[in-house]
Amino acid sequence: MFKVSSFTKYLVALSMVSPAIAGAQTKKVERPPQYVLFAFDGSYTNSVWQYSRDFSKDQQQNRNADVKFTYFINPVYLLYKDTTGAADSRRFYRAPAPYKGSAIGFGDSKEDVSERVDQMNDAYLEGHEIGSHAVGHFDGSVWSEEAWTAEFTEFYTILDNVFKFNGLRPTSKQNRGLLFRNEIYGFRAPLLGFSKGMWPVLPKFGIRYDTSLKNNENYWPTRNKFGTWDFPLAQIKEPNGARTWVSMDYNFCVRDTASLRKANPATDRLGANKPGIDCYKTVTAEQKAQVKKNMLNLYRTYFARNYYGNRAPVHIGHHFSNWMSGAYMEVFYEFANEVCSKPEVRCGTYTSLMNFVESKSAKEIAAYQAGAFDKMPAPKSMKIDRHWDLAIAMKADDQKMNFELKGADAQRPGLKQIITVNGKNTEIKGEITLENIRKMGAYGEDTKVRIAVEDRLGKEVQTATFKVEGLGTDKEKISSENIEEKWNDGHLAGAHDEENDTHGH
Ligand SMILES: [Zn+2]
């Protein structure tokens, strides 16, 4: 059922891992295990609960691998919206202002909620972990400490009253309620959106670690001043290219969508210039293979750098969603299948990582960070291509947009610059006139101008996207903000929109 591929086979394609430099004064410690954390945001799709649990059992039985997941749940899916118009349980959640309702929908029916309760309990009993993804999936970056307190209070109130609120009679299997209720230690902020007011609230509700931040691939966890562990997503540096990728499926989806549009604008059913962010739900087999290969390559690189390097935990954050015809979902499981049975790898829950780091002194963690231990020798054949130093600087006046390539790799021969506007591509050399952009774009609309730098083989190595408001009108305005920087900045609005036609997660 799960494709087995040889780990060493792909390592042939990777290049030398640069040895992490141990601090000269750091005393050597024992080599730590390689933690790999696989987490899901959401909780809506019961078939994903079932599949992931089955995968874990299959790994145990057939690969002798102990794979445990952490599920960051939204209790709006423990309430339901009744489409027949009958009384439903949505009213039991009140979102903190300025929000109302839920950003990601609700459960479908009493029966649907009941099944989800069983899935969550069974996952917990099988050794997986349940964490919190807040309730209504709102962007908390505007919330005060009081609002965060209200949201967490709602979270537990729904868990504690799930049967009452839904008019459900607990089955014999359910009569002890939600079994994980008092073992929720972890949090990921929806949209990775938080405010200063969030941090003091987390420990008050028993949250001991947070997964809402981003950091370097080789980051070893530390605690903030409230005592909360920081288990961030990684910013993966692509080999043989200059971009970084957040180790979360949705962020891949946003960038991959832009690349696919450029490669095949004529068949872009979403509309090449559609504002906002869209993840393709279905793609061709060829496109699927392309995005899968890219993500697998980046995850493998991330893993290899750490496994043969300083052993910093590897964080993979995905959703209950089948974007790109399921490409990311497949990579999630294929990657787990590849790495979790390797020596010294622990594909455990976030709490297992927390227990590990809490058993170590700050000095030991500092020694890990410095890589002050005998590293696992990388296979001689292993190659990881270098990450490029290449940035795009844009300057605009009322006549043109000028793009300057900066960094050590900017002078490489054979680099091409391709501009994509409104589903049309054109090659440029450093600048494009507004007149030409107007010819490609749609009059009066906000228009995205994307520049891709391609290497001599046509592979994108750096990209940037800028917005021109009111193209061609007297209100025409070029924004200097590269909106792709947001794509490196966590998981974005709309992350749960395409789970199915009506729901988030
Ligand atoms: Zn989310």
XYZ file of C-alpha atoms and ligand atoms in Angstrom:
506
model
C 0.000 0.000 0.000
C 2.849 2.395 0.784
C 5.566 2.776 -1.727
C 8.970 1.969 -0.384
C 11.835 3.836 -1.914
C 15.442 3.481 -1.024
C 16.857 6.245 1.084
C 20.388 5.872 -0.178
C 19.223 6.025 -3.777
C 18.146 9.616 -3.553
C 21.119 10.580 -1.444
C 23.251 9.910 -4.495
C 21.630 12.940 -5.996
C 22.351 15.178 -3.056
C 25.703 16.785 -2.413
C 28.072 17.226 0.539
C 26.470 18.403 3.735
C 28.592 21.213 5.015
C 29.757 20.079 8.430
C 28.190 22.097 11.211
C 30.911 23.899 13.044
C 31.120 22.902 16.657
C 31.797 25.701 19.086
C 35.452 25.468 20.040
C 34.731 25.489 23.775
C 31.640 23.292 23.676
C 32.189 19.979 25.377
C 31.215 16.994 23.314
C 27.955 15.305 24.163
C 26.297 12.123 23.046
C 24.641 12.308 19.653
C 20.919 13.027 20.068
C 18.245 11.106 18.182
C 16.783 12.655 15.047
C 13.253 13.741 15.857
C 10.902 14.085 12.894
C 7.547 15.648 13.776
C 4.575 15.000 11.544
C 1.581 17.194 12.322
C -1.830 17.891 10.842
C -3.748 21.139 11.158
C -7.494 20.800 11.121
C -9.650 17.822 11.985
C -12.604 17.915 9.623
C -12.099 14.972 7.293
C -12.838 11.715 9.077
C -11.278 9.682 6.271
C -7.969 11.464 6.843
C -8.117 10.586 10.537
C -8.713 6.974 9.576
C -6.047 6.846 6.878
C -3.355 8.418 9.052
C -4.118 6.035 11.915
C -3.998 3.090 9.520
C -0.708 4.315 8.123
C 0.779 4.373 11.609
C -0.372 0.799 12.270
C 0.979 -0.329 8.918
C 4.362 1.223 9.692
C 4.441 -0.579 13.028
C 3.559 -3.940 11.526
C 5.433 -3.885 8.261
C 8.306 -1.474 8.716
C 8.969 -1.826 12.430
C 8.681 1.960 12.566
C 6.977 3.853 15.365
C 5.206 6.725 13.605
C 3.003 8.967 15.714
C 1.199 12.098 14.597
C 0.166 15.307 16.325
C -3.241 16.653 15.319
C -3.929 20.333 16.017
C -7.723 20.382 16.153
C -10.484 22.990 15.701
C -13.550 22.302 17.881
C -15.861 24.032 15.394
C -15.834 20.540 13.883
C -17.257 19.239 17.143
C -20.315 21.408 16.471
C -22.547 21.016 13.450
C -24.528 23.002 10.996
C -27.812 21.412 10.040
C -28.594 22.095 6.401
C -32.241 21.138 6.885
C -32.727 24.229 9.007
C -33.276 22.322 12.232
C -31.685 23.572 15.412
C -28.003 22.941 15.294
C -25.083 23.438 17.679
C -23.184 26.255 15.986
C -24.548 28.778 18.458
C -22.436 27.315 21.258
C -19.332 28.952 19.849
C -18.926 32.684 20.112
C -15.842 33.935 18.333
C -13.966 36.801 19.960
C -14.557 40.120 18.175
C -14.225 41.230 15.458
C -15.126 37.761 14.180
C -18.404 35.890 13.962
C -19.256 32.271 13.259
C -16.383 30.169 11.990
C -13.765 30.840 9.324
C -13.735 27.183 8.306
C -17.296 25.943 8.677
C -18.610 23.367 11.129
C -19.280 19.656 11.296
C -22.043 18.224 9.118
C -24.404 16.511 11.545
C -24.643 14.880 14.952
C -23.458 11.626 13.432
C -20.518 13.321 11.776
C -19.489 14.922 15.083
C -19.895 11.623 16.878
C -17.623 9.889 14.390
C -15.032 12.622 14.823
C -15.134 12.163 18.597
C -14.357 8.481 18.061
C -11.556 9.266 15.629
C -9.952 11.674 18.087
C -10.285 9.293 21.022
C -8.990 6.334 19.021
C -6.037 8.353 17.762
C -5.237 9.342 21.322
C -5.526 5.745 22.550
C -3.169 4.624 19.790
C -0.496 7.014 21.037
C -1.061 9.985 18.770
C -1.354 13.443 20.231
C -4.151 15.998 20.118
C -3.179 19.670 20.236
C -5.055 22.910 19.701
C -5.454 24.940 16.509
C -7.815 27.330 18.342
C -11.559 27.128 17.614
C -12.878 29.141 14.669
C -9.621 29.477 12.730
C -9.425 33.245 12.839
C -6.356 35.386 12.411
C -5.461 36.156 16.026
C -2.925 38.825 15.175
C -5.581 41.442 16.041
C -6.579 39.855 19.372
C -5.870 41.200 22.835
C -4.894 38.980 25.740
C -8.581 38.976 26.773
C -9.663 37.797 23.340
C -7.124 34.962 23.385
C -8.390 34.001 26.837
C -11.933 33.926 25.480
C -10.934 31.761 22.516
C -9.162 29.229 24.730
C -12.099 29.202 27.140
C -14.389 28.409 24.198
C -12.013 25.652 23.112
C -12.318 23.782 26.402
C -16.006 24.574 26.882
C -16.801 22.841 23.594
C -14.639 19.835 24.463
C -16.271 19.537 27.874
C -19.809 19.820 26.554
C -19.535 18.058 23.233
C -22.391 15.627 23.965
C -24.639 18.172 25.621
C -24.216 20.840 22.967
C -24.943 18.368 20.184
C -27.763 16.535 21.898
C -25.739 13.359 21.581
C -26.037 10.392 23.848
C -22.537 9.034 24.435
C -22.105 5.514 23.158
C -20.554 3.028 25.548
C -17.270 3.769 23.844
C -17.708 7.487 24.460
C -18.831 7.485 28.050
C -15.546 8.809 29.358
C -15.778 11.866 27.119
C -12.812 13.222 25.220
C -9.960 11.222 26.659
C -7.258 13.698 25.672
C -9.018 16.628 27.381
C -6.400 17.032 30.079
C -3.401 16.252 27.900
C -3.489 19.132 25.450
C -0.041 20.678 25.626
C 0.528 22.057 22.152
C -0.760 24.871 19.995
C -0.495 26.177 16.462
C -2.050 29.567 15.724
C -4.413 29.577 12.721
C -2.766 31.365 9.791
C 0.270 31.437 12.109
C -1.365 34.697 13.154
C -0.815 35.732 16.745
C -0.375 38.864 18.843
C 1.692 39.680 21.908
C -1.393 38.885 23.953
C -1.238 35.198 23.008
C 1.970 34.318 24.811
C 0.885 34.928 28.441
C -2.381 33.062 27.775
C -0.854 29.787 26.545
C 0.567 28.600 29.905
C -2.648 29.563 31.712
C -4.436 26.914 29.674
C -1.781 24.257 30.119
C -0.159 24.838 26.726
C 3.532 24.041 27.067
C 4.755 24.286 23.495
C 3.924 26.401 20.473
C 4.366 25.558 16.778
C 3.372 28.909 15.234
C 6.804 30.318 14.422
C 9.374 29.721 11.693
C 13.108 29.279 12.051
C 16.234 27.905 10.414
C 16.344 24.231 9.527
C 18.989 23.510 12.142
C 17.255 25.242 15.063
C 17.180 23.421 18.395
C 14.167 24.364 20.553
C 14.374 26.961 23.273
C 11.812 28.347 25.715
C 10.421 31.836 25.733
C 10.098 33.969 28.853
C 6.730 32.400 29.636
C 8.342 28.970 29.683
C 6.713 27.876 26.398
C 8.795 25.685 24.104
C 9.275 26.982 20.572
C 8.868 24.171 18.010
C 8.885 26.151 14.761
C 8.318 25.198 11.158
C 11.496 25.286 9.100
C 12.512 27.633 6.347
C 14.088 25.115 4.006
C 16.839 26.483 1.803
C 16.433 24.980 -1.639
C 19.551 23.376 -3.110
C 20.612 24.723 -6.491
C 18.299 27.713 -6.088
C 17.845 30.786 -3.923
C 14.388 30.423 -2.423
C 13.353 29.183 1.023
C 10.258 27.063 1.585
C 8.282 26.843 4.824
C 7.847 23.175 5.754
C 4.071 23.369 5.458
C 1.967 22.076 2.551
C -0.074 25.223 2.100
C 2.983 27.374 1.564
C 4.149 24.984 -1.131
C 0.705 25.153 -2.671
C 0.742 28.916 -3.022
C 4.118 28.993 -4.724
C 3.501 25.909 -6.848
C 0.252 27.443 -8.065
C 2.139 30.474 -9.361
C 4.687 28.266 -11.132
C 2.026 26.098 -12.727
C 0.212 29.151 -14.019
C 3.357 30.396 -15.650
C 4.103 27.023 -17.219
C 0.637 26.594 -18.634
C -1.319 29.847 -18.544
C -3.641 28.915 -21.388
C -5.335 26.181 -19.383
C -5.456 28.147 -16.161
C -9.015 27.541 -15.122
C -8.615 29.676 -12.001
C -7.900 32.766 -14.046
C -4.301 33.801 -14.206
C -4.867 37.126 -12.547
C -7.356 36.050 -9.952
C -6.585 37.979 -6.787
C -5.846 36.199 -3.559
C -4.392 32.769 -3.160
C -5.634 29.574 -4.699
C -4.505 26.042 -4.395
C -5.260 23.850 -7.333
C -7.419 20.996 -6.288
C -6.744 18.911 -9.341
C -3.770 19.008 -11.648
C -2.521 16.855 -14.483
C -0.449 13.794 -13.709
C 2.597 15.597 -15.022
C 2.001 18.666 -12.858
C 1.381 16.480 -9.857
C 4.645 14.627 -10.433
C 6.453 17.936 -10.696
C 5.186 19.404 -7.401
C 5.679 16.071 -5.637
C 9.264 15.802 -6.795
C 10.016 19.331 -5.640
C 8.526 18.852 -2.178
C 10.128 15.437 -1.661
C 13.489 16.802 -2.711
C 13.212 19.692 -0.253
C 12.053 17.475 2.618
C 14.838 14.985 1.900
C 17.402 17.749 1.807
C 16.095 19.193 5.080
C 16.229 15.771 6.693
C 19.690 14.890 5.382
C 21.232 18.176 6.488
C 19.961 17.582 10.024
C 20.386 13.810 10.220
C 24.059 14.020 9.232
C 24.331 17.435 10.867
C 23.275 18.814 14.225
C 20.185 16.647 14.561
C 17.782 19.566 15.065
C 14.173 18.292 15.014
C 12.561 18.159 11.570
C 9.072 19.721 11.508
C 6.513 18.835 8.836
C 3.132 20.591 9.047
C 0.337 19.530 6.712
C -3.439 19.846 6.508
C -6.374 17.494 6.120
C -6.449 18.546 2.466
C -5.833 16.940 -0.908
C -4.330 19.867 -2.767
C -2.666 19.273 -6.130
C -4.569 16.022 -6.620
C -3.201 14.764 -3.327
C 0.459 15.394 -4.180
C 1.364 16.814 -0.778
C -0.575 14.199 1.139
C 1.336 11.506 -0.728
C 4.663 13.179 -0.036
C 3.782 13.348 3.664
C 3.334 9.594 3.876
C 6.128 8.696 1.470
C 8.570 10.839 3.402
C 7.455 9.292 6.711
C 7.847 5.863 5.163
C 11.387 6.703 4.064
C 12.776 8.219 7.205
C 10.945 6.739 10.187
C 12.600 3.320 10.078
C 16.105 4.732 9.784
C 18.506 4.276 12.701
C 18.254 6.890 15.460
C 15.133 8.478 13.961
C 12.119 9.124 16.180
C 8.899 9.999 14.399
C 7.119 10.789 17.652
C 4.541 13.236 18.898
C 5.423 16.771 19.835
C 5.082 15.845 23.497
C 7.701 13.138 23.050
C 10.036 15.802 21.701
C 9.125 18.071 24.614
C 9.887 15.300 27.102
C 13.244 14.802 25.413
C 14.300 18.447 25.472
C 13.027 18.829 29.048
C 15.257 15.935 30.093
C 18.293 17.869 28.857
C 20.066 20.838 30.376
C 20.324 24.164 28.589
C 24.023 23.393 28.137
C 23.278 20.113 26.442
C 20.766 21.772 24.106
C 23.384 24.414 23.300
C 25.856 21.626 22.521
C 23.313 20.035 20.163
C 22.747 23.353 18.469
C 26.493 23.660 17.964
C 26.678 20.086 16.705
C 29.213 19.210 19.411
C 28.998 15.454 19.012
C 30.253 12.754 16.699
C 28.050 13.164 13.680
C 26.647 10.286 11.754
C 28.890 10.025 8.702
C 27.065 10.860 5.518
C 27.329 8.351 2.664
C 30.247 9.261 0.396
C 27.920 9.432 -2.555
C 25.672 11.998 -0.905
C 25.482 15.349 -2.589
C 23.407 18.368 -1.653
C 23.743 21.222 -4.070
C 24.578 24.596 -2.618
C 21.857 27.124 -1.758
C 22.232 30.154 -3.999
C 22.762 33.750 -2.993
C 20.464 35.548 -5.415
C 17.883 38.223 -4.623
C 15.602 40.333 -6.809
C 15.508 44.068 -6.075
C 12.658 45.967 -7.756
C 12.546 49.692 -8.389
C 9.657 51.378 -10.148
C 8.951 54.794 -11.584
C 5.933 55.955 -13.593
C 7.395 54.493 -16.808
C 8.792 51.082 -15.893
C 9.654 48.427 -13.387
C 13.338 47.714 -13.015
C 14.646 44.425 -11.633
C 18.186 44.078 -10.393
C 19.650 40.710 -9.437
C 21.813 40.854 -6.327
C 24.109 38.420 -4.553
C 27.051 36.200 -5.397
C 25.060 34.071 -7.845
C 23.591 37.025 -9.761
C 26.432 36.927 -12.293
C 26.010 33.301 -13.269
C 25.812 32.886 -17.005
C 22.594 31.845 -18.639
C 20.101 33.309 -16.154
C 16.827 34.355 -17.739
C 14.136 36.694 -16.434
C 10.547 35.834 -17.286
C 7.681 38.177 -16.465
C 4.189 36.722 -16.069
C 1.176 39.042 -16.168
C -2.395 37.910 -16.555
C -1.449 34.501 -17.891
C 1.051 35.836 -20.419
C 4.803 35.384 -20.253
C 7.518 37.588 -21.681
C 11.276 37.475 -21.323
C 12.951 40.686 -20.183
C 16.432 41.975 -19.519
C 16.258 43.906 -16.267
C 13.183 45.982 -16.928
C 9.699 46.122 -18.335
C 7.779 49.248 -19.260
C 4.388 49.922 -17.750
C 3.108 50.244 -21.281
C 4.005 46.610 -21.906
C 2.473 45.514 -18.613
C -0.730 47.320 -19.611
C -0.748 45.426 -22.900
C -0.520 42.109 -21.028
C -2.860 42.983 -18.173
C -6.485 43.826 -17.724
C -7.383 47.505 -17.741
C -8.385 48.971 -14.397
C -7.712 45.857 -12.395
C -5.210 45.069 -9.717
C -2.609 43.118 -11.591
C 0.114 40.830 -10.343
C 3.492 41.103 -11.992
C 5.571 38.022 -11.320
C 9.229 37.744 -12.197
C 10.927 34.368 -12.309
C 14.657 33.975 -12.660
C 15.427 30.720 -14.446
C 18.721 28.927 -14.637
C 20.120 27.694 -17.939
C 17.989 24.559 -17.698
C 14.805 26.585 -17.272
C 14.398 25.799 -13.572
C 13.108 28.655 -11.401
C 15.775 29.691 -8.923
C 14.302 32.932 -7.587
C 10.915 34.585 -7.961
C 9.124 37.705 -6.798
C 5.620 39.088 -7.268
C 4.487 42.709 -7.134
C 1.081 44.261 -7.439
C 0.055 47.078 -9.772
C -3.203 48.615 -8.576
C -5.693 50.054 -11.053
C -3.627 49.132 -14.108
C -3.822 51.789 -16.802
C -6.082 54.134 -14.838
C -5.118 57.442 -13.293
C -5.030 55.627 -9.962
C -2.359 53.234 -11.237
C 0.086 52.422 -8.449
C 2.951 49.952 -8.233
C 3.431 48.385 -4.824
C 7.031 47.857 -3.776
C 6.093 44.947 -1.556
C 7.153 41.521 -2.803
C 4.078 39.529 -1.861
C 6.018 36.270 -2.074
C 7.745 37.203 1.168
C 4.482 36.348 2.868
C 4.780 32.887 1.395
C 7.875 32.393 3.542
C 6.040 33.716 6.516
C 3.896 30.871 7.608
C 0.534 29.585 6.609
C -1.675 32.037 4.918
C -5.278 33.041 4.716
C -7.279 30.401 2.929
C -5.195 27.500 4.183
C -8.233 25.361 4.831
C -10.554 26.493 2.083
C -10.241 23.615 -0.301
C -10.584 20.582 1.878
C -13.845 19.985 0.150
C -16.306 22.327 -1.447
C -17.878 23.636 1.709
C -15.380 23.252 4.487
C -11.982 24.139 5.694
C -10.027 21.290 7.223
Zn -5.057 26.110 9.987
